[in-house]
CSV table of C-alpha atoms in Angstrom, one decimal:
chain,number,residue,atom,x,y,z
A,99,MET,CA,6.9,-20.8,-37.5
A,100,LYS,CA,7.4,-21.0,-33.7
A,101,GLY,CA,11.2,-19.9,-34.0
A,102,PRO,CA,10.5,-16.6,-35.8
A,103,LEU,CA,7.5,-15.6,-34.0
A,104,ALA,CA,9.9,-16.4,-30.5
A,105,ALA,CA,12.5,-14.3,-31.8
A,106,MET,CA,10.4,-11.6,-32.9
A,107,LEU,CA,8.4,-11.3,-29.7
A,108,LEU,CA,11.7,-11.3,-27.5
A,109,LEU,CA,13.4,-8.7,-29.3
A,110,ALA,CA,10.5,-6.4,-28.9
A,111,ALA,CA,10.6,-7.7,-25.0
A,112,ALA,CA,14.6,-6.5,-25.3
A,113,CYS,CA,13.8,-3.2,-27.3
A,114,SER,CA,11.5,-1.8,-24.2
A,115,LEU,CA,14.0,-3.1,-21.6
A,116,GLY,CA,15.7,-0.3,-22.3
A,117,ALA,CA,13.4,2.5,-22.1
A,118,ALA,CA,14.2,5.6,-19.9
A,119,PRO,CA,11.0,6.8,-18.7
A,120,LEU,CA,9.8,10.3,-18.9
A,121,PRO,CA,12.0,12.4,-16.8
A,122,THR,CA,9.7,14.9,-13.4
A,123,ALA,CA,11.5,18.0,-11.8
A,124,ALA,CA,9.9,19.8,-9.1
A,125,ALA,CA,11.0,24.0,-8.2
A,126,ASP,CA,12.3,25.5,-4.8
A,127,VAL,CA,10.2,28.9,-4.5
A,128,GLY,CA,9.6,31.0,-2.2
A,129,GLY,CA,10.1,28.2,0.8
A,130,SER,CA,8.1,26.1,-1.0
A,131,HIS,CA,9.0,22.6,-2.7
A,132,VAL,CA,6.3,21.6,-5.5
A,133,SER,CA,6.3,19.1,-8.3
A,134,LEU,CA,6.3,20.6,-11.4
A,135,ALA,CA,3.7,19.9,-14.5
A,136,ARG,CA,4.8,18.0,-17.5
A,137,GLY,CA,4.1,20.7,-20.4
A,138,SER,CA,5.0,19.9,-24.3
A,139,TYR,CA,8.0,17.3,-25.2
A,140,CYS,CA,9.3,14.9,-27.7
A,141,TRP,CA,10.6,11.4,-26.3
A,142,SER,CA,12.3,8.7,-27.7
A,143,SER,CA,13.5,5.6,-26.1
A,144,GLY,CA,13.2,1.6,-26.3
A,145,GLY,CA,12.6,2.0,-29.9
A,146,GLN,CA,9.3,4.0,-29.3
A,147,ALA,CA,9.1,7.6,-29.6
A,148,THR,CA,5.8,10.4,-28.6
A,149,CYS,CA,5.5,14.0,-29.3
A,150,ALA,CA,2.8,15.2,-26.7
A,151,ASP,CA,1.8,19.2,-27.2
A,152,SER,CA,0.7,21.1,-23.6
A,153,ALA,CA,-2.7,23.1,-24.2
A,154,ASP,CA,-1.9,27.0,-23.2
A,155,PRO,CA,-1.3,27.9,-19.8
A,156,GLU,CA,-4.4,29.9,-19.5
A,157,ALA,CA,-6.6,26.8,-20.3
A,158,LEU,CA,-4.4,24.4,-17.9
A,159,LEU,CA,-5.2,27.0,-15.3
A,160,ARG,CA,-8.6,27.2,-15.3
A,161,THR,CA,-9.4,23.4,-15.4
A,162,GLY,CA,-7.0,23.1,-12.4
A,163,TYR,CA,-4.0,21.1,-14.0
A,164,LEU,CA,-2.0,24.2,-13.4
A,165,LYS,CA,-2.7,24.9,-9.8
A,166,PRO,CA,-0.1,28.4,-8.6
A,167,VAL,CA,2.5,28.3,-5.3
A,168,THR,CA,2.3,31.8,-4.2
A,169,ALA,CA,6.0,33.5,-3.4
A,170,PRO,CA,7.7,36.7,-3.2
A,171,SER,CA,8.3,39.3,-6.2
A,172,GLY,CA,12.1,38.7,-7.1
A,173,ALA,CA,12.1,35.2,-5.3
A,174,PRO,CA,14.8,32.7,-6.2
A,175,VAL,CA,13.5,29.6,-8.1
A,176,LYS,CA,15.6,26.6,-8.4
A,177,VAL,CA,14.3,23.6,-10.3
A,178,THR,CA,16.0,20.0,-10.1
A,179,PHE,CA,15.4,17.0,-12.2
A,180,ASN,CA,15.0,13.5,-11.4
A,181,SER,CA,18.1,12.9,-14.0
A,182,ALA,CA,20.2,15.4,-15.2
A,183,PRO,CA,19.8,17.0,-18.4
A,184,SER,CA,22.5,18.0,-20.5
A,185,SER,CA,21.1,21.6,-20.8
A,186,VAL,CA,18.0,23.6,-19.5
A,187,GLU,CA,16.7,26.9,-20.2
A,188,ASN,CA,13.5,28.6,-18.5
A,189,ARG,CA,11.3,31.7,-19.8
A,190,LEU,CA,8.2,33.5,-18.6
A,191,LEU,CA,5.5,31.5,-21.0
A,192,TRP,CA,2.1,33.9,-19.9
A,193,ALA,CA,1.5,36.6,-17.7
A,194,ALA,CA,-2.2,37.4,-16.0
A,195,SER,CA,-1.1,41.1,-17.1
A,196,GLY,CA,-0.9,39.8,-21.2
A,197,THR,CA,2.6,41.2,-21.6
A,198,VAL,CA,5.1,38.7,-21.9
A,199,THR,CA,8.3,40.3,-23.3
A,200,ALA,CA,11.3,37.7,-21.4
A,201,ALA,CA,13.3,35.9,-23.8
A,202,ALA,CA,14.3,32.5,-22.4
A,203,SER,CA,17.3,32.3,-20.1
A,204,PRO,CA,20.0,29.0,-20.0
A,205,GLY,CA,20.0,27.4,-16.7
A,206,ALA,CA,17.5,26.0,-14.2
A,207,SER,CA,17.6,28.8,-11.4
A,208,PHE,CA,16.1,32.4,-11.8
A,209,VAL,CA,14.2,35.1,-10.1
A,210,LEU,CA,10.2,35.6,-10.3
A,211,ALA,CA,8.9,38.9,-11.9
A,212,ALA,CA,9.0,42.1,-10.0
A,213,GLN,CA,5.7,43.1,-10.5
A,214,PRO,CA,2.5,41.4,-8.4
A,215,GLY,CA,0.4,38.8,-10.7
A,216,ARG,CA,-0.1,35.6,-11.9
A,217,TYR,CA,2.4,33.8,-14.3
A,218,VAL,CA,3.6,30.6,-15.9
A,219,TYR,CA,7.0,30.3,-16.6
A,220,ALA,CA,8.2,27.4,-18.6
A,221,ILE,CA,11.4,25.1,-18.0
A,222,THR,CA,13.0,23.1,-21.0
A,223,GLY,CA,15.5,20.2,-20.2
A,224,LYS,CA,17.3,18.6,-23.1
A,225,TRP,CA,18.2,14.7,-22.9
A,226,GLN,CA,19.8,12.5,-25.2
A,227,GLU,CA,16.1,11.0,-25.6
A,228,GLY,CA,14.3,14.4,-26.5
A,229,ASP,CA,13.5,17.7,-24.9
A,230,VAL,CA,10.4,18.1,-21.7
A,231,SER,CA,9.0,21.2,-20.7
A,232,PHE,CA,8.0,21.6,-17.2
A,233,LEU,CA,5.7,24.6,-16.1
A,234,LEU,CA,5.7,26.6,-13.3
A,235,PRO,CA,2.6,28.5,-12.1
A,236,VAL,CA,2.9,31.2,-9.9
A,237,ASP,CA,0.8,34.2,-7.9
A,238,VAL,CA,3.7,36.4,-7.3
A,239,THR,CA,3.2,39.1,-4.4
A,240,SER,CA,4.1,42.5,-3.2
């Protein structure tokens, strides 16, 4: 009985040893370097799979989970990851004005909105283990 139990424990330990942790991301925007909050994701690694949905941006701002960075309109944004994704897309997720018409664009670099206001951008990376979205809240100034 000890043999099969030991083999199961060894197998379980081996499966979790190779688990890849969720990636992290940061952005350079308006002269600031900020860590990005994780949004929704699905991740499968080391024999375990997890999916999590993020609350809506307005609720995340209200609770303080998202803390906007201030940057001028049209400022360039460059997002970097601690491990390279196979692809990245960015999109304007939320605007205080309530008007969001932008479609997703490829790449980890983009420019901020031209109009002053509060915005939340979603940057989604795709890895072999899954997809992870990161949120960039910005107070855009003129």
